[in-house]
Amino acid sequence: MKKIFRSAVTLGLLSFVLASCSNSDDTYIEEEPGRAENQLGGTYKEGDVLELDANIVYQLSEKLEMQDGSILRIPAGTKIVGTGGTSSYIAIAQGAKIYAEGTKTNPIVLTANVQKRGSWGGLVICGKAPINKGDKGTTATAEVSDLTYGGDIVDDNSGSIKYLRIEYAGANYNSEKEFNGLSLFGVGNGTTIEYVQAHEGSDDGFEWFGGTVNTSYLVSTNNDDDQFDWTEGWNGNNENWFSSQKGVADKGFEADNNSKNHLATPISSPSIKNLTLIGSSEAPVDGKPRTALHFRVGTQGNLENVYLKNFEIGVLVENDATIAHVGKGLQVKNVQFDQVEQKYNMSDDKGDAITNDAIIVEANNTGAGAGANVPEWAQGWTVGL
């Protein structure tokens, strides 16, 4: 059974009429009208709290959108099954919050009725933290969900996510408009994101569009495009990421600043400690070399304790603005290469090869905790490893 807690302000006259039958002057509880108990969807507004039950399987055939001032609560053990391609997704707008808190032995699962990549949308969160792309001043419109994101609230809080698995997401409208497993648009560092897996998606596993959110204990497996992707000025502190690719994906990371203005600020500059990327043994569908870390269009990034296995190129750096950061704002430190043919490749805006050994500092390490093996922290709540 799902419940809606709806504020009296939202309900207006109806709440006033029902108040005499309630023990509270501020809220009342109702069953969601018009949908079966296990059906999800619709738009929730300021004052609404949608609370799901634990260990229930819900069907999602349309979008579930939480607008400013609303809250979505998903307890441990809940499963939500997307059934509608691009029509079924979960979107958390600016000012809304999601509390999806599973456990290691009882994770929350967002999946599809067909175990095929791209069978439903995914989870989209939009916050008010800074971005470097703006069609409305400091804000922009998300490419999926059409919600506004961005702003100037560095510590903006969109809620808390723990022990969540997202499967078979990434439905696409076209080649330029696709869902990821987890899409983070301008999400602030008041938000908690840890122990999340994106598995078997048709686009990226995780993508950051600006923002300041920090993450830890992320697993990205067998997604068709990049396992991790950032752009538009993302700055966050991160640790313990693990990725294993099977299929036609050619990259572990795709890391950008801003494709239209490589010098746009804030410059993308996350830090990531304890990272393992394992490449696919299959040839990429586009014929490009399998690349672990691809930095371009002016991004920065400081990575430390990195284990890379089974790639043709370990670190690929492109564009003058990106190269200018090498050894300062951009470096892969304490990296161990295992079955990597070329440790790094660097080229400027003209496509000319550049040599700058400061991009990498080699050292033996265990990456996310166990080298090429699955780390202990990723066991028990993930699949496909």
PDB file of C-alpha atoms in Angstrom, residues 77-349:
ATOM      1  CA  GLY A  77      13.304  -3.815  -0.014  1.00  0.00           C
ATOM      2  CA  THR A  78      10.985  -1.895  -2.316  1.00  0.00           C
ATOM      3  CA  LYS A  79      11.087  -2.716  -6.027  1.00  0.00           C
ATOM      4  CA  ILE A  80       9.821  -0.370  -8.751  1.00  0.00           C
ATOM      5  CA  VAL A  81       9.382  -1.856 -12.228  1.00  0.00           C
ATOM      6  CA  GLY A  82       9.389   0.490 -15.224  1.00  0.00           C
ATOM      7  CA  THR A  83       7.111  -0.631 -18.031  1.00  0.00           C
ATOM      8  CA  GLY A  84       6.846   2.326 -20.392  1.00  0.00           C
ATOM      9  CA  GLY A  85      10.160   3.113 -22.105  1.00  0.00           C
ATOM     10  CA  THR A  86      10.760   6.871 -22.157  1.00  0.00           C
ATOM     11  CA  SER A  87       7.360   7.415 -20.523  1.00  0.00           C
ATOM     12  CA  SER A  88       8.358   5.729 -17.269  1.00  0.00           C
ATOM     13  CA  TYR A  89      10.937   7.487 -15.129  1.00  0.00           C
ATOM     14  CA  ILE A  90      11.320   9.092 -11.708  1.00  0.00           C
ATOM     15  CA  ALA A  91      12.139  12.803 -11.573  1.00  0.00           C
ATOM     16  CA  ILE A  92      12.973  14.829  -8.469  1.00  0.00           C
ATOM     17  CA  ALA A  93      12.609  18.545  -9.217  1.00  0.00           C
ATOM     18  CA  GLN A  94      14.414  21.447  -7.563  1.00  0.00           C
ATOM     19  CA  GLY A  95      13.201  21.811  -3.999  1.00  0.00           C
ATOM     20  CA  ALA A  96      11.820  18.269  -3.832  1.00  0.00           C
ATOM     21  CA  LYS A  97      13.480  15.445  -1.912  1.00  0.00           C
ATOM     22  CA  ILE A  98      13.926  11.718  -2.295  1.00  0.00           C
ATOM     23  CA  TYR A  99      14.701   9.416   0.610  1.00  0.00           C
ATOM     24  CA  ALA A 100      15.552   6.015  -0.864  1.00  0.00           C
ATOM     25  CA  GLU A 101      17.409   4.209   1.879  1.00  0.00           C
ATOM     26  CA  GLY A 102      17.923   0.495   1.485  1.00  0.00           C
ATOM     27  CA  THR A 103      20.347  -1.770   3.304  1.00  0.00           C
ATOM     28  CA  LYS A 104      23.148  -4.103   2.221  1.00  0.00           C
ATOM     29  CA  THR A 105      20.928  -7.142   2.731  1.00  0.00           C
ATOM     30  CA  ASN A 106      17.734  -5.466   1.511  1.00  0.00           C
ATOM     31  CA  PRO A 107      18.495  -2.903  -1.233  1.00  0.00           C
ATOM     32  CA  ILE A 108      15.962  -0.855  -3.166  1.00  0.00           C
ATOM     33  CA  VAL A 109      15.690  -1.918  -6.810  1.00  0.00           C
ATOM     34  CA  LEU A 110      14.567   0.206  -9.777  1.00  0.00           C
ATOM     35  CA  THR A 111      14.286  -2.149 -12.738  1.00  0.00           C
ATOM     36  CA  ALA A 112      12.258  -2.970 -15.855  1.00  0.00           C
ATOM     37  CA  ASN A 113       9.655  -5.544 -16.830  1.00  0.00           C
ATOM     38  CA  VAL A 114      12.024  -6.603 -19.637  1.00  0.00           C
ATOM     39  CA  GLN A 115      15.636  -7.355 -18.767  1.00  0.00           C
ATOM     40  CA  LYS A 116      16.974  -5.369 -21.694  1.00  0.00           C
ATOM     41  CA  ARG A 117      18.995  -2.160 -21.746  1.00  0.00           C
ATOM     42  CA  GLY A 118      16.889   0.941 -22.357  1.00  0.00           C
ATOM     43  CA  SER A 119      13.587  -0.601 -21.248  1.00  0.00           C
ATOM     44  CA  TRP A 120      12.663   2.390 -19.068  1.00  0.00           C
ATOM     45  CA  GLY A 121      13.985   5.853 -18.278  1.00  0.00           C
ATOM     46  CA  GLY A 122      15.854   6.027 -14.973  1.00  0.00           C
ATOM     47  CA  LEU A 123      16.207   8.298 -11.969  1.00  0.00           C
ATOM     48  CA  VAL A 124      16.639  12.043 -12.554  1.00  0.00           C
ATOM     49  CA  ILE A 125      17.454  14.504  -9.759  1.00  0.00           C
ATOM     50  CA  CYS A 126      17.560  18.277 -10.305  1.00  0.00           C
ATOM     51  CA  GLY A 127      19.089  20.614  -7.734  1.00  0.00           C
ATOM     52  CA  LYS A 128      20.016  24.250  -7.202  1.00  0.00           C
ATOM     53  CA  ALA A 129      23.816  23.980  -7.107  1.00  0.00           C
ATOM     54  CA  PRO A 130      26.089  25.860  -9.574  1.00  0.00           C
ATOM     55  CA  ILE A 131      26.491  24.814 -13.210  1.00  0.00           C
ATOM     56  CA  ASN A 132      28.402  26.401 -16.103  1.00  0.00           C
ATOM     57  CA  LYS A 133      25.642  25.996 -18.655  1.00  0.00           C
ATOM     58  CA  GLY A 134      22.751  28.403 -18.555  1.00  0.00           C
ATOM     59  CA  ASP A 135      19.876  29.207 -20.878  1.00  0.00           C
ATOM     60  CA  LYS A 136      18.170  31.170 -18.072  1.00  0.00           C
ATOM     61  CA  GLY A 137      21.104  32.906 -16.440  1.00  0.00           C
ATOM     62  CA  THR A 138      22.437  30.470 -13.846  1.00  0.00           C
ATOM     63  CA  THR A 139      19.932  27.729 -14.629  1.00  0.00           C
ATOM     64  CA  ALA A 140      19.189  25.409 -17.534  1.00  0.00           C
ATOM     65  CA  THR A 141      16.630  22.822 -18.612  1.00  0.00           C
ATOM     66  CA  ALA A 142      17.429  19.138 -18.159  1.00  0.00           C
ATOM     67  CA  GLU A 143      17.677  17.187 -21.407  1.00  0.00           C
ATOM     68  CA  VAL A 144      15.382  14.526 -19.920  1.00  0.00           C
ATOM     69  CA  SER A 145      12.390  15.468 -17.742  1.00  0.00           C
ATOM     70  CA  ASP A 146      12.465  19.117 -18.976  1.00  0.00           C
ATOM     71  CA  LEU A 147      12.920  20.300 -15.385  1.00  0.00           C
ATOM     72  CA  THR A 148      14.973  23.340 -14.367  1.00  0.00           C
ATOM     73  CA  TYR A 149      18.333  22.803 -12.681  1.00  0.00           C
ATOM     74  CA  GLY A 150      21.266  24.877 -11.448  1.00  0.00           C
ATOM     75  CA  GLY A 151      21.610  27.926  -9.219  1.00  0.00           C
ATOM     76  CA  ASP A 152      23.910  29.190  -6.487  1.00  0.00           C
ATOM     77  CA  ILE A 153      23.147  26.958  -3.494  1.00  0.00           C
ATOM     78  CA  VAL A 154      26.297  24.875  -3.077  1.00  0.00           C
ATOM     79  CA  ASP A 155      24.881  22.843  -0.179  1.00  0.00           C
ATOM     80  CA  ASP A 156      21.455  22.285  -1.716  1.00  0.00           C
ATOM     81  CA  ASN A 157      19.817  19.131  -0.369  1.00  0.00           C
ATOM     82  CA  SER A 158      17.814  16.785  -2.614  1.00  0.00           C
ATOM     83  CA  GLY A 159      17.586  14.009  -0.024  1.00  0.00           C
ATOM     84  CA  SER A 160      19.393  10.753   0.691  1.00  0.00           C
ATOM     85  CA  ILE A 161      20.068   7.621  -1.399  1.00  0.00           C
ATOM     86  CA  LYS A 162      21.692   4.489   0.041  1.00  0.00           C
ATOM     87  CA  TYR A 163      21.848   0.917  -1.223  1.00  0.00           C
ATOM     88  CA  LEU A 164      19.952   1.495  -4.457  1.00  0.00           C
ATOM     89  CA  ARG A 165      20.259  -0.578  -7.643  1.00  0.00           C
ATOM     90  CA  ILE A 166      19.145   0.820 -11.020  1.00  0.00           C
ATOM     91  CA  GLU A 167      18.778  -1.752 -13.811  1.00  0.00           C
ATOM     92  CA  TYR A 168      17.989  -1.737 -17.572  1.00  0.00           C
ATOM     93  CA  ALA A 169      17.507   2.033 -17.727  1.00  0.00           C
ATOM     94  CA  GLY A 170      18.536   4.479 -20.451  1.00  0.00           C
ATOM     95  CA  ALA A 171      15.508   4.672 -22.734  1.00  0.00           C
ATOM     96  CA  ASN A 172      16.232   7.184 -25.498  1.00  0.00           C
ATOM     97  CA  TYR A 173      14.171   9.637 -27.506  1.00  0.00           C
ATOM     98  CA  ASN A 174      16.992  10.024 -30.025  1.00  0.00           C
ATOM     99  CA  SER A 175      20.803   9.923 -30.124  1.00  0.00           C
ATOM    100  CA  GLU A 176      21.040  13.312 -28.364  1.00  0.00           C
ATOM    101  CA  LYS A 177      18.343  12.806 -25.725  1.00  0.00           C
ATOM    102  CA  GLU A 178      18.794   9.750 -23.557  1.00  0.00           C
ATOM    103  CA  PHE A 179      18.245   8.751 -19.959  1.00  0.00           C
ATOM    104  CA  ASN A 180      21.103   7.456 -17.840  1.00  0.00           C
ATOM    105  CA  GLY A 181      20.846   5.143 -14.875  1.00  0.00           C
ATOM    106  CA  LEU A 182      21.258   8.039 -12.435  1.00  0.00           C
ATOM    107  CA  SER A 183      21.260  11.594 -13.842  1.00  0.00           C
ATOM    108  CA  LEU A 184      22.365  14.338 -11.442  1.00  0.00           C
ATOM    109  CA  PHE A 185      21.546  17.840 -12.686  1.00  0.00           C
ATOM    110  CA  GLY A 186      22.976  20.612 -10.500  1.00  0.00           C
ATOM    111  CA  VAL A 187      22.654  18.493  -7.365  1.00  0.00           C
ATOM    112  CA  GLY A 188      24.123  20.045  -4.214  1.00  0.00           C
ATOM    113  CA  ASN A 189      26.452  18.614  -1.600  1.00  0.00           C
ATOM    114  CA  GLY A 190      23.737  18.553   1.038  1.00  0.00           C
ATOM    115  CA  THR A 191      22.510  15.426  -0.766  1.00  0.00           C
ATOM    116  CA  THR A 192      23.688  11.964   0.292  1.00  0.00           C
ATOM    117  CA  ILE A 193      24.497   9.432  -2.457  1.00  0.00           C
ATOM    118  CA  GLU A 194      26.263   6.218  -1.504  1.00  0.00           C
ATOM    119  CA  TYR A 195      26.072   2.525  -2.334  1.00  0.00           C
ATOM    120  CA  VAL A 196      24.386   2.882  -5.731  1.00  0.00           C
ATOM    121  CA  GLN A 197      24.715   0.550  -8.718  1.00  0.00           C
ATOM    122  CA  ALA A 198      23.793   1.369 -12.320  1.00  0.00           C
ATOM    123  CA  HIS A 199      23.555  -1.907 -14.235  1.00  0.00           C
ATOM    124  CA  GLU A 200      22.901  -2.798 -17.881  1.00  0.00           C
ATOM    125  CA  GLY A 201      21.775   0.642 -19.073  1.00  0.00           C
ATOM    126  CA  SER A 202      21.758   1.731 -22.700  1.00  0.00           C
ATOM    127  CA  ASP A 203      23.553   5.053 -22.065  1.00  0.00           C
ATOM    128  CA  ASP A 204      25.765   6.145 -19.150  1.00  0.00           C
ATOM    129  CA  GLY A 205      25.613   4.525 -15.761  1.00  0.00           C
ATOM    130  CA  PHE A 206      26.047   7.801 -13.840  1.00  0.00           C
ATOM    131  CA  GLU A 207      26.177  11.334 -15.244  1.00  0.00           C
ATOM    132  CA  TRP A 208      26.750  14.636 -13.462  1.00  0.00           C
ATOM    133  CA  PHE A 209      25.582  17.873 -15.076  1.00  0.00           C
ATOM    134  CA  GLY A 210      27.313  20.449 -12.895  1.00  0.00           C
ATOM    135  CA  GLY A 211      26.535  20.629  -9.204  1.00  0.00           C
ATOM    136  CA  THR A 212      28.566  19.909  -6.097  1.00  0.00           C
ATOM    137  CA  VAL A 213      27.236  16.568  -4.863  1.00  0.00           C
ATOM    138  CA  ASN A 214      29.668  14.128  -3.260  1.00  0.00           C
ATOM    139  CA  THR A 215      29.365  10.365  -3.746  1.00  0.00           C
ATOM    140  CA  SER A 216      30.865   7.167  -2.421  1.00  0.00           C
ATOM    141  CA  TYR A 217      30.614   3.445  -3.092  1.00  0.00           C
ATOM    142  CA  LEU A 218      29.330   3.577  -6.678  1.00  0.00           C
ATOM    143  CA  VAL A 219      29.180   0.543  -8.969  1.00  0.00           C
ATOM    144  CA  SER A 220      28.666   0.856 -12.730  1.00  0.00           C
ATOM    145  CA  THR A 221      28.359  -2.352 -14.742  1.00  0.00           C
ATOM    146  CA  ASN A 222      27.793  -3.189 -18.389  1.00  0.00           C
ATOM    147  CA  ASN A 223      26.271   0.116 -19.475  1.00  0.00           C
ATOM    148  CA  ASP A 224      26.388   0.663 -23.230  1.00  0.00           C
ATOM    149  CA  ASP A 225      28.014   4.109 -23.201  1.00  0.00           C
ATOM    150  CA  ASP A 226      30.261   5.514 -20.455  1.00  0.00           C
ATOM    151  CA  GLN A 227      30.225   4.019 -16.991  1.00  0.00           C
ATOM    152  CA  PHE A 228      30.771   7.474 -15.444  1.00  0.00           C
ATOM    153  CA  ASP A 229      30.282  10.830 -17.190  1.00  0.00           C
ATOM    154  CA  TRP A 230      30.545  14.431 -16.004  1.00  0.00           C
ATOM    155  CA  THR A 231      30.110  17.851 -17.599  1.00  0.00           C
ATOM    156  CA  GLU A 232      28.935  21.453 -16.984  1.00  0.00           C
ATOM    157  CA  GLY A 233      31.151  22.270 -14.006  1.00  0.00           C
ATOM    158  CA  TRP A 234      30.694  19.398 -11.581  1.00  0.00           C
ATOM    159  CA  ASN A 235      32.758  19.663  -8.406  1.00  0.00           C
ATOM    160  CA  GLY A 236      32.463  16.929  -5.800  1.00  0.00           C
ATOM    161  CA  ASN A 237      34.559  14.781  -3.471  1.00  0.00           C
ATOM    162  CA  ASN A 238      34.215  11.067  -4.174  1.00  0.00           C
ATOM    163  CA  GLU A 239      35.675   7.758  -3.110  1.00  0.00           C
ATOM    164  CA  ASN A 240      35.351   4.047  -3.793  1.00  0.00           C
ATOM    165  CA  TRP A 241      34.044   3.573  -7.317  1.00  0.00           C
ATOM    166  CA  PHE A 242      34.085   0.224  -9.102  1.00  0.00           C
ATOM    167  CA  SER A 243      33.235  -0.524 -12.732  1.00  0.00           C
ATOM    168  CA  SER A 244      33.286  -3.643 -14.855  1.00  0.00           C
ATOM    169  CA  GLN A 245      32.279  -3.474 -18.523  1.00  0.00           C
ATOM    170  CA  LYS A 246      30.849  -6.173 -20.735  1.00  0.00           C
ATOM    171  CA  GLY A 247      29.525  -5.250 -24.130  1.00  0.00           C
ATOM    172  CA  VAL A 248      30.250  -2.565 -26.696  1.00  0.00           C
ATOM    173  CA  ALA A 249      31.071   0.423 -24.456  1.00  0.00           C
ATOM    174  CA  ASP A 250      34.397   2.051 -25.308  1.00  0.00           C
ATOM    175  CA  LYS A 251      35.001   4.190 -22.182  1.00  0.00           C
ATOM    176  CA  GLY A 252      35.105   3.991 -18.441  1.00  0.00           C
ATOM    177  CA  PHE A 253      34.998   7.789 -17.991  1.00  0.00           C
ATOM    178  CA  GLU A 254      33.961  10.622 -20.270  1.00  0.00           C
ATOM    179  CA  ALA A 255      34.901  13.836 -18.482  1.00  0.00           C
ATOM    180  CA  ASP A 256      34.004  17.285 -19.828  1.00  0.00           C
ATOM    181  CA  ASN A 257      33.872  20.890 -18.733  1.00  0.00           C
ATOM    182  CA  ASN A 258      31.750  22.668 -21.352  1.00  0.00           C
ATOM    183  CA  SER A 259      31.753  21.707 -25.035  1.00  0.00           C
ATOM    184  CA  LYS A 260      30.787  25.211 -26.246  1.00  0.00           C
ATOM    185  CA  ASN A 261      33.115  27.136 -23.947  1.00  0.00           C
ATOM    186  CA  HIS A 262      36.062  25.142 -22.644  1.00  0.00           C
ATOM    187  CA  LEU A 263      36.918  27.910 -20.148  1.00  0.00           C
ATOM    188  CA  ALA A 264      33.415  28.219 -18.679  1.00  0.00           C
ATOM    189  CA  THR A 265      33.260  28.448 -14.892  1.00  0.00           C
ATOM    190  CA  PRO A 266      32.866  26.818 -12.503  1.00  0.00           C
ATOM    191  CA  ILE A 267      35.315  24.395 -14.117  1.00  0.00           C
ATOM    192  CA  SER A 268      34.545  20.707 -13.693  1.00  0.00           C
ATOM    193  CA  SER A 269      37.044  19.555 -11.085  1.00  0.00           C
ATOM    194  CA  PRO A 270      35.971  16.547  -9.002  1.00  0.00           C
ATOM    195  CA  SER A 271      38.286  14.484  -6.843  1.00  0.00           C
ATOM    196  CA  ILE A 272      38.009  10.689  -6.841  1.00  0.00           C
ATOM    197  CA  LYS A 273      39.927   8.357  -4.545  1.00  0.00           C
ATOM    198  CA  ASN A 274      40.023   4.568  -4.805  1.00  0.00           C
ATOM    199  CA  LEU A 275      38.831   3.718  -8.311  1.00  0.00           C
ATOM    200  CA  THR A 276      38.794   0.478 -10.302  1.00  0.00           C
ATOM    201  CA  LEU A 277      37.850   0.324 -13.994  1.00  0.00           C
ATOM    202  CA  ILE A 278      37.827  -2.964 -15.902  1.00  0.00           C
ATOM    203  CA  GLY A 279      37.294  -2.770 -19.648  1.00  0.00           C
ATOM    204  CA  SER A 280      35.238  -4.987 -21.917  1.00  0.00           C
ATOM    205  CA  SER A 281      36.844  -7.707 -24.014  1.00  0.00           C
ATOM    206  CA  GLU A 282      34.452  -6.924 -26.878  1.00  0.00           C
ATOM    207  CA  ALA A 283      35.237  -4.391 -29.587  1.00  0.00           C
ATOM    208  CA  PRO A 284      33.375  -1.062 -29.248  1.00  0.00           C
ATOM    209  CA  VAL A 285      30.519  -0.662 -31.682  1.00  0.00           C
ATOM    210  CA  ASP A 286      32.008   2.562 -33.101  1.00  0.00           C
ATOM    211  CA  GLY A 287      35.462   1.068 -33.632  1.00  0.00           C
ATOM    212  CA  LYS A 288      37.139   3.500 -31.230  1.00  0.00           C
ATOM    213  CA  PRO A 289      39.858   2.218 -28.903  1.00  0.00           C
ATOM    214  CA  ARG A 290      38.742   1.072 -25.468  1.00  0.00           C
ATOM    215  CA  THR A 291      39.679   3.954 -23.170  1.00  0.00           C
ATOM    216  CA  ALA A 292      39.592   3.993 -19.382  1.00  0.00           C
ATOM    217  CA  LEU A 293      39.710   7.738 -18.675  1.00  0.00           C
ATOM    218  CA  HIS A 294      38.852  10.366 -21.299  1.00  0.00           C
ATOM    219  CA  PHE A 295      39.377  14.021 -20.294  1.00  0.00           C
ATOM    220  CA  ARG A 296      38.399  16.774 -22.746  1.00  0.00           C
ATOM    221  CA  VAL A 297      36.977  20.296 -23.385  1.00  0.00           C
ATOM    222  CA  GLY A 298      38.701  21.936 -20.427  1.00  0.00           C
ATOM    223  CA  THR A 299      37.886  19.659 -17.517  1.00  0.00           C
ATOM    224  CA  GLN A 300      40.019  19.234 -14.460  1.00  0.00           C
ATOM    225  CA  GLY A 301      39.998  16.266 -12.104  1.00  0.00           C
ATOM    226  CA  ASN A 302      42.226  14.752  -9.462  1.00  0.00           C
ATOM    227  CA  LEU A 303      42.164  10.960  -9.260  1.00  0.00           C
ATOM    228  CA  GLU A 304      44.155   8.977  -6.720  1.00  0.00           C
ATOM    229  CA  ASN A 305      44.631   5.246  -6.135  1.00  0.00           C
ATOM    230  CA  VAL A 306      43.444   4.058  -9.544  1.00  0.00           C
ATOM    231  CA  TYR A 307      43.491   0.518 -10.959  1.00  0.00           C
ATOM    232  CA  LEU A 308      42.903   0.163 -14.726  1.00  0.00           C
ATOM    233  CA  LYS A 309      42.636  -3.163 -16.518  1.00  0.00           C
ATOM    234  CA  ASN A 310      41.955  -4.292 -20.090  1.00  0.00           C
ATOM    235  CA  PHE A 311      42.002  -1.040 -22.075  1.00  0.00           C
ATOM    236  CA  GLU A 312      43.826   0.013 -25.223  1.00  0.00           C
ATOM    237  CA  ILE A 313      44.349   3.520 -23.778  1.00  0.00           C
ATOM    238  CA  GLY A 314      44.575   4.236 -20.081  1.00  0.00           C
ATOM    239  CA  VAL A 315      44.293   8.040 -20.020  1.00  0.00           C
ATOM    240  CA  LEU A 316      43.179  10.084 -23.045  1.00  0.00           C
ATOM    241  CA  VAL A 317      43.492  13.888 -22.891  1.00  0.00           C
ATOM    242  CA  GLU A 318      42.160  16.213 -25.600  1.00  0.00           C
ATOM    243  CA  ASN A 319      41.973  19.972 -26.205  1.00  0.00           C
ATOM    244  CA  ASP A 320      44.272  22.848 -25.285  1.00  0.00           C
ATOM    245  CA  ALA A 321      42.210  23.947 -22.283  1.00  0.00           C
ATOM    246  CA  THR A 322      42.379  20.458 -20.786  1.00  0.00           C
ATOM    247  CA  ILE A 323      46.110  20.079 -21.393  1.00  0.00           C
ATOM    248  CA  ALA A 324      46.711  23.384 -19.588  1.00  0.00           C
ATOM    249  CA  HIS A 325      45.523  21.728 -16.347  1.00  0.00           C
ATOM    250  CA  VAL A 326      47.819  18.690 -16.566  1.00  0.00           C
ATOM    251  CA  GLY A 327      49.947  18.180 -13.461  1.00  0.00           C
ATOM    252  CA  LYS A 328      47.997  20.823 -11.559  1.00  0.00           C
ATOM    253  CA  GLY A 329      44.240  20.609 -11.724  1.00  0.00           C
ATOM    254  CA  LEU A 330      44.309  17.390 -13.757  1.00  0.00           C
ATOM    255  CA  GLN A 331      46.268  14.331 -12.712  1.00  0.00           C
ATOM    256  CA  VAL A 332      45.859  10.573 -12.251  1.00  0.00           C
ATOM    257  CA  LYS A 333      48.026   9.792  -9.240  1.00  0.00           C
ATOM    258  CA  ASN A 334      49.036   6.372  -7.947  1.00  0.00           C
ATOM    259  CA  VAL A 335      47.687   4.537 -10.974  1.00  0.00           C
ATOM    260  CA  GLN A 336      48.333   0.868 -11.702  1.00  0.00           C
ATOM    261  CA  PHE A 337      48.025  -0.344 -15.298  1.00  0.00           C
ATOM    262  CA  ASP A 338      47.084  -3.977 -15.927  1.00  0.00           C
ATOM    263  CA  GLN A 339      46.817  -5.122 -19.550  1.00  0.00           C
ATOM    264  CA  VAL A 340      46.692  -1.520 -20.817  1.00  0.00           C
ATOM    265  CA  GLU A 341      48.398  -1.097 -24.195  1.00  0.00           C
ATOM    266  CA  GLN A 342      49.082   2.652 -24.098  1.00  0.00           C
ATOM    267  CA  LYS A 343      49.315   4.392 -20.729  1.00  0.00           C
ATOM    268  CA  TYR A 344      48.301   7.812 -22.022  1.00  0.00           C
ATOM    269  CA  ASN A 345      47.542   9.660 -25.230  1.00  0.00           C
ATOM    270  CA  MET A 346      47.330  13.441 -25.476  1.00  0.00           C
ATOM    271  CA  SER A 347      46.423  15.776 -28.356  1.00  0.00           C
ATOM    272  CA  ASP A 348      45.757  19.501 -28.723  1.00  0.00           C
ATOM    273  CA  ASP A 349      42.965  21.307 -30.533  1.00  0.00           C
TER     274      ASP A 349
END
